[in-house]
PDB file of C-alpha atoms in Angstrom:
ATOM      1  CA  UNK A   1      49.853  35.057 -67.413  1.00 44.00           C
ATOM      2  CA  UNK A   2      51.245  34.363 -70.829  1.00 45.00           C
ATOM      3  CA  UNK A   3      48.786  33.354 -73.629  1.00 51.00           C
ATOM      4  CA  UNK A   4      50.784  30.030 -73.988  1.00 66.00           C
ATOM      5  CA  UNK A   5      48.702  28.486 -71.170  1.00 73.00           C
ATOM      6  CA  UNK A   6      44.884  28.156 -70.832  1.00 77.00           C
ATOM      7  CA  UNK A   7      44.613  29.358 -67.211  1.00 78.00           C
ATOM      8  CA  UNK A   8      41.228  27.502 -66.751  1.00 78.00           C
ATOM      9  CA  UNK A   9      42.771  24.131 -67.550  1.00 83.00           C
ATOM     10  CA  UNK A  10      45.627  24.499 -65.058  1.00 93.00           C
ATOM     11  CA  UNK A  11      43.888  25.681 -61.930  1.00 95.00           C
ATOM     12  CA  UNK A  12      43.677  23.144 -59.143  1.00 97.00           C
ATOM     13  CA  UNK A  13      43.835  22.720 -55.349  1.00 98.00           C
ATOM     14  CA  UNK A  14      46.792  22.154 -53.299  1.00 98.00           C
ATOM     15  CA  UNK A  15      45.311  18.777 -52.248  1.00 98.00           C
ATOM     16  CA  UNK A  16      44.835  17.622 -55.955  1.00 98.00           C
ATOM     17  CA  UNK A  17      48.408  18.612 -56.828  1.00 98.00           C
ATOM     18  CA  UNK A  18      49.809  16.797 -53.835  1.00 98.00           C
ATOM     19  CA  UNK A  19      48.404  13.370 -54.914  1.00 97.00           C
ATOM     20  CA  UNK A  20      50.832  10.628 -55.715  1.00 95.00           C
ATOM     21  CA  UNK A  21      50.292   8.059 -58.549  1.00 93.00           C
ATOM     22  CA  UNK A  22      47.875   5.972 -56.482  1.00 95.00           C
ATOM     23  CA  UNK A  23      45.704   9.099 -55.771  1.00 96.00           C
ATOM     24  CA  UNK A  24      46.803   9.611 -52.199  1.00 95.00           C
ATOM     25  CA  UNK A  25      47.029  13.347 -51.177  1.00 97.00           C
ATOM     26  CA  UNK A  26      50.014  14.400 -49.039  1.00 97.00           C
ATOM     27  CA  UNK A  27      48.085  17.310 -47.825  1.00 97.00           C
ATOM     28  CA  UNK A  28      44.354  18.162 -47.572  1.00 97.00           C
ATOM     29  CA  UNK A  29      43.992  21.849 -48.347  1.00 98.00           C
ATOM     30  CA  UNK A  30      41.726  23.454 -50.856  1.00 97.00           C
ATOM     31  CA  UNK A  31      43.835  26.454 -51.521  1.00 98.00           C
ATOM     32  CA  UNK A  32      43.806  27.410 -55.313  1.00 97.00           C
ATOM     33  CA  UNK A  33      47.051  26.754 -57.036  1.00 97.00           C
ATOM     34  CA  UNK A  34      48.298  26.065 -60.561  1.00 97.00           C
ATOM     35  CA  UNK A  35      48.918  22.411 -61.512  1.00 97.00           C
ATOM     36  CA  UNK A  36      52.440  23.058 -62.490  1.00 96.00           C
ATOM     37  CA  UNK A  37      52.983  19.580 -63.913  1.00 94.00           C
ATOM     38  CA  UNK A  38      50.200  20.373 -66.484  1.00 93.00           C
ATOM     39  CA  UNK A  39      51.794  23.744 -67.243  1.00 92.00           C
ATOM     40  CA  UNK A  40      55.154  22.159 -67.805  1.00 92.00           C
ATOM     41  CA  UNK A  41      53.721  19.486 -70.034  1.00 88.00           C
ATOM     42  CA  UNK A  42      51.985  22.209 -72.173  1.00 85.00           C
ATOM     43  CA  UNK A  43      55.243  24.218 -72.357  1.00 84.00           C
ATOM     44  CA  UNK A  44      57.296  21.100 -73.223  1.00 83.00           C
ATOM     45  CA  UNK A  45      54.992  20.394 -76.184  1.00 80.00           C
ATOM     46  CA  UNK A  46      55.808  23.806 -77.493  1.00 78.00           C
ATOM     47  CA  UNK A  47      59.517  24.049 -76.857  1.00 78.00           C
ATOM     48  CA  UNK A  48      60.927  20.541 -76.207  1.00 71.00           C
ATOM     49  CA  UNK A  49      58.908  18.153 -78.341  1.00 72.00           C
ATOM     50  CA  UNK A  50      61.314  15.317 -78.055  1.00 63.00           C
ATOM     51  CA  UNK A  51      62.437  15.679 -74.540  1.00 73.00           C
ATOM     52  CA  UNK A  52      59.999  16.268 -71.626  1.00 77.00           C
ATOM     53  CA  UNK A  53      60.613  18.558 -68.730  1.00 86.00           C
ATOM     54  CA  UNK A  54      60.411  17.651 -65.078  1.00 93.00           C
ATOM     55  CA  UNK A  55      58.465  19.792 -62.840  1.00 96.00           C
ATOM     56  CA  UNK A  56      57.269  20.702 -59.390  1.00 98.00           C
ATOM     57  CA  UNK A  57      53.681  19.766 -58.538  1.00 98.00           C
ATOM     58  CA  UNK A  58      52.132  23.135 -57.547  1.00 98.00           C
ATOM     59  CA  UNK A  59      52.701  26.832 -58.293  1.00 97.00           C
ATOM     60  CA  UNK A  60      51.208  29.474 -56.039  1.00 97.00           C
ATOM     61  CA  UNK A  61      51.697  33.150 -57.024  1.00 96.00           C
ATOM     62  CA  UNK A  62      50.809  35.244 -54.019  1.00 96.00           C
ATOM     63  CA  UNK A  63      51.996  38.325 -55.849  1.00 94.00           C
ATOM     64  CA  UNK A  64      54.946  39.169 -58.221  1.00 90.00           C
ATOM     65  CA  UNK A  65      57.347  39.256 -55.236  1.00 94.00           C
ATOM     66  CA  UNK A  66      56.203  35.987 -53.488  1.00 96.00           C
ATOM     67  CA  UNK A  67      56.070  32.958 -55.808  1.00 97.00           C
ATOM     68  CA  UNK A  68      56.134  29.377 -54.544  1.00 98.00           C
ATOM     69  CA  UNK A  69      56.901  26.144 -56.454  1.00 98.00           C
ATOM     70  CA  UNK A  70      55.932  23.139 -54.276  1.00 98.00           C
ATOM     71  CA  UNK A  71      56.932  19.414 -54.791  1.00 98.00           C
ATOM     72  CA  UNK A  72      55.184  16.755 -52.862  1.00 98.00           C
ATOM     73  CA  UNK A  73      56.682  13.364 -52.296  1.00 97.00           C
ATOM     74  CA  UNK A  74      54.477  10.792 -50.561  1.00 96.00           C
ATOM     75  CA  UNK A  75      57.514   8.689 -49.475  1.00 95.00           C
ATOM     76  CA  UNK A  76      59.882   8.639 -46.580  1.00 93.00           C
ATOM     77  CA  UNK A  77      62.814  11.019 -46.685  1.00 93.00           C
ATOM     78  CA  UNK A  78      65.225   8.063 -47.460  1.00 92.00           C
ATOM     79  CA  UNK A  79      63.155   7.222 -50.535  1.00 94.00           C
ATOM     80  CA  UNK A  80      63.042  10.676 -52.086  1.00 95.00           C
ATOM     81  CA  UNK A  81      64.746  10.492 -55.523  1.00 94.00           C
ATOM     82  CA  UNK A  82      67.552  13.204 -55.286  1.00 95.00           C
ATOM     83  CA  UNK A  83      68.558  13.233 -58.888  1.00 95.00           C
ATOM     84  CA  UNK A  84      64.939  13.750 -60.027  1.00 96.00           C
ATOM     85  CA  UNK A  85      64.504  16.604 -57.588  1.00 97.00           C
ATOM     86  CA  UNK A  86      67.562  18.448 -58.876  1.00 96.00           C
ATOM     87  CA  UNK A  87      66.172  18.188 -62.482  1.00 95.00           C
ATOM     88  CA  UNK A  88      62.675  19.376 -61.249  1.00 97.00           C
ATOM     89  CA  UNK A  89      64.325  22.326 -59.597  1.00 97.00           C
ATOM     90  CA  UNK A  90      66.119  23.387 -62.697  1.00 96.00           C
ATOM     91  CA  UNK A  91      63.377  22.653 -65.115  1.00 95.00           C
ATOM     92  CA  UNK A  92      60.627  24.325 -63.029  1.00 97.00           C
ATOM     93  CA  UNK A  93      62.394  27.721 -62.770  1.00 97.00           C
ATOM     94  CA  UNK A  94      62.958  27.725 -66.524  1.00 93.00           C
ATOM     95  CA  UNK A  95      59.325  26.767 -67.268  1.00 93.00           C
ATOM     96  CA  UNK A  96      58.035  29.408 -64.749  1.00 94.00           C
ATOM     97  CA  UNK A  97      60.026  32.175 -66.521  1.00 93.00           C
ATOM     98  CA  UNK A  98      58.729  31.096 -69.975  1.00 89.00           C
ATOM     99  CA  UNK A  99      55.168  30.618 -69.077  1.00 89.00           C
ATOM    100  CA  UNK A 100      54.553  33.379 -66.509  1.00 91.00           C
ATOM    101  CA  UNK A 101      57.405  35.885 -66.256  1.00 92.00           C
ATOM    102  CA  UNK A 102      59.222  36.193 -69.600  1.00 92.00           C
ATOM    103  CA  UNK A 103      59.883  39.893 -68.693  1.00 94.00           C
ATOM    104  CA  UNK A 104      61.993  38.854 -65.752  1.00 94.00           C
ATOM    105  CA  UNK A 105      65.589  37.760 -66.133  1.00 95.00           C
ATOM    106  CA  UNK A 106      66.569  34.624 -64.127  1.00 94.00           C
ATOM    107  CA  UNK A 107      68.413  37.013 -61.718  1.00 96.00           C
ATOM    108  CA  UNK A 108      65.245  39.031 -61.162  1.00 96.00           C
ATOM    109  CA  UNK A 109      63.084  35.859 -60.864  1.00 96.00           C
ATOM    110  CA  UNK A 110      65.383  34.166 -58.330  1.00 95.00           C
ATOM    111  CA  UNK A 111      64.752  37.007 -55.868  1.00 96.00           C
ATOM    112  CA  UNK A 112      60.986  36.160 -55.880  1.00 97.00           C
ATOM    113  CA  UNK A 113      60.669  32.378 -56.019  1.00 98.00           C
ATOM    114  CA  UNK A 114      60.822  29.902 -53.117  1.00 98.00           C
ATOM    115  CA  UNK A 115      61.224  26.204 -53.784  1.00 98.00           C
ATOM    116  CA  UNK A 116      59.549  23.851 -51.189  1.00 98.00           C
ATOM    117  CA  UNK A 117      59.765  20.035 -51.111  1.00 98.00           C
ATOM    118  CA  UNK A 118      57.323  18.298 -48.778  1.00 97.00           C
ATOM    119  CA  UNK A 119      57.957  14.611 -47.941  1.00 97.00           C
ATOM    120  CA  UNK A 120      55.711  12.325 -45.789  1.00 94.00           C
ATOM    121  CA  UNK A 121      58.113  10.616 -43.420  1.00 86.00           C
ATOM    122  CA  UNK A 122      55.675  10.164 -40.430  1.00 78.00           C
ATOM    123  CA  UNK A 123      52.691   8.593 -42.237  1.00 72.00           C
ATOM    124  CA  UNK A 124      54.416   6.091 -44.580  1.00 65.00           C
ATOM    125  CA  UNK A 125      54.610   2.623 -43.300  1.00 59.00           C
ATOM    126  CA  UNK A 126      57.680   0.730 -44.410  1.00 55.00           C
ATOM    127  CA  UNK A 127      57.292  -2.914 -45.435  1.00 43.00           C
ATOM    128  CA  UNK A 128      60.366  -3.940 -43.454  1.00 44.00           C
ATOM    129  CA  UNK A 129      60.346  -3.691 -39.594  1.00 49.00           C
ATOM    130  CA  UNK A 130      63.353  -2.070 -37.983  1.00 51.00           C
ATOM    131  CA  UNK A 131      64.510  -3.309 -34.681  1.00 51.00           C
ATOM    132  CA  UNK A 132      63.800  -1.289 -31.472  1.00 54.00           C
ATOM    133  CA  UNK A 133      67.480  -0.523 -31.048  1.00 50.00           C
ATOM    134  CA  UNK A 134      67.934   0.579 -34.621  1.00 46.00           C
ATOM    135  CA  UNK A 135      64.826   2.805 -34.380  1.00 55.00           C
ATOM    136  CA  UNK A 136      66.472   4.474 -31.211  1.00 53.00           C
ATOM    137  CA  UNK A 137      69.647   4.882 -33.109  1.00 47.00           C
ATOM    138  CA  UNK A 138      67.861   6.606 -36.098  1.00 45.00           C
ATOM    139  CA  UNK A 139      65.975   8.850 -33.666  1.00 52.00           C
ATOM    140  CA  UNK A 140      69.236   9.867 -31.967  1.00 48.00           C
ATOM    141  CA  UNK A 141      70.819  10.644 -35.337  1.00 45.00           C
ATOM    142  CA  UNK A 142      67.821  12.625 -36.436  1.00 49.00           C
ATOM    143  CA  UNK A 143      67.805  14.621 -33.247  1.00 51.00           C
ATOM    144  CA  UNK A 144      71.481  15.397 -33.666  1.00 43.00           C
ATOM    145  CA  UNK A 145      71.110  16.450 -37.358  1.00 44.00           C
ATOM    146  CA  UNK A 146      68.195  18.801 -36.815  1.00 48.00           C
ATOM    147  CA  UNK A 147      68.917  22.321 -37.594  1.00 43.00           C
ATOM    148  CA  UNK A 148      66.856  25.268 -38.764  1.00 55.00           C
ATOM    149  CA  UNK A 149      66.140  25.195 -42.462  1.00 62.00           C
ATOM    150  CA  UNK A 150      68.544  22.314 -43.262  1.00 87.00           C
ATOM    151  CA  UNK A 151      68.160  21.692 -46.984  1.00 94.00           C
ATOM    152  CA  UNK A 152      68.061  18.113 -47.898  1.00 95.00           C
ATOM    153  CA  UNK A 153      68.421  16.058 -51.156  1.00 96.00           C
ATOM    154  CA  UNK A 154      71.290  18.065 -52.611  1.00 95.00           C
ATOM    155  CA  UNK A 155      69.010  20.996 -53.332  1.00 97.00           C
ATOM    156  CA  UNK A 156      71.168  23.551 -51.367  1.00 96.00           C
ATOM    157  CA  UNK A 157      73.042  24.226 -54.652  1.00 96.00           C
ATOM    158  CA  UNK A 158      69.874  25.993 -55.947  1.00 97.00           C
ATOM    159  CA  UNK A 159      69.438  28.453 -52.973  1.00 95.00           C
ATOM    160  CA  UNK A 160      70.437  31.931 -54.033  1.00 95.00           C
ATOM    161  CA  UNK A 161      71.478  30.621 -57.416  1.00 95.00           C
ATOM    162  CA  UNK A 162      68.054  29.864 -58.906  1.00 97.00           C
ATOM    163  CA  UNK A 163      65.763  30.449 -55.895  1.00 97.00           C
ATOM    164  CA  UNK A 164      65.455  32.910 -53.056  1.00 96.00           C
ATOM    165  CA  UNK A 165      65.176  30.141 -50.681  1.00 96.00           C
ATOM    166  CA  UNK A 166      64.780  26.321 -50.693  1.00 97.00           C
ATOM    167  CA  UNK A 167      62.986  24.355 -47.968  1.00 97.00           C
ATOM    168  CA  UNK A 168      62.761  20.661 -47.508  1.00 97.00           C
ATOM    169  CA  UNK A 169      60.135  19.813 -44.943  1.00 96.00           C
ATOM    170  CA  UNK A 170      58.434  16.750 -43.527  1.00 96.00           C
ATOM    171  CA  UNK A 171      54.687  17.058 -44.041  1.00 96.00           C
ATOM    172  CA  UNK A 172      53.851  17.888 -40.376  1.00 95.00           C
ATOM    173  CA  UNK A 173      56.572  20.587 -40.245  1.00 95.00           C
ATOM    174  CA  UNK A 174      55.097  22.072 -43.502  1.00 96.00           C
ATOM    175  CA  UNK A 175      51.640  22.046 -41.930  1.00 96.00           C
ATOM    176  CA  UNK A 176      52.752  23.669 -38.606  1.00 95.00           C
ATOM    177  CA  UNK A 177      55.305  26.224 -39.944  1.00 93.00           C
ATOM    178  CA  UNK A 178      54.854  27.050 -43.613  1.00 95.00           C
ATOM    179  CA  UNK A 179      51.344  26.542 -44.958  1.00 97.00           C
ATOM    180  CA  UNK A 180      49.656  29.426 -43.179  1.00 95.00           C
ATOM    181  CA  UNK A 181      52.581  31.743 -43.908  1.00 94.00           C
ATOM    182  CA  UNK A 182      52.344  31.007 -47.693  1.00 96.00           C
ATOM    183  CA  UNK A 183      48.549  31.193 -47.988  1.00 96.00           C
ATOM    184  CA  UNK A 184      47.708  34.067 -45.564  1.00 90.00           C
ATOM    185  CA  UNK A 185      46.439  37.196 -47.106  1.00 75.00           C
TER     186      UNK A 185
END
């Protein structure tokens, strides 16, 4: 890692990096990751004094060919801020290159990095109560729209442009399909 970052100050757990502003963790895993928000803050102080960068929450570097940037949103899918995610996707890859891989071009880096957004649709209780018929309608629409690796929030523009792959997953889907794949040895 570049000497721009004090590695000991930015190590964390996946659970810690998944916490929202109220301290509620989206996932409860103790896998070691980098707190990418902290790294981005440090880099922004060096290179962008007057304008802060947006960033993903966690960085996991399995090896130089398998790098994961993970953003957690402890909100329903309908409440995920799309514009903010686009800025995070862009700023995060730039920060990653500066802080960890300055020897790689963006073209080389994009062949190694996967962006994952995990949102918490199932466990967030909305204040307003939907009607039974509207719930059935929403479920039917959700069933019709399900497709393998459907990229949400306008992030499809980054796949194969800045990232090898982009995944937008509900928390339970992440737990069932992605977590063990990423963190297996």
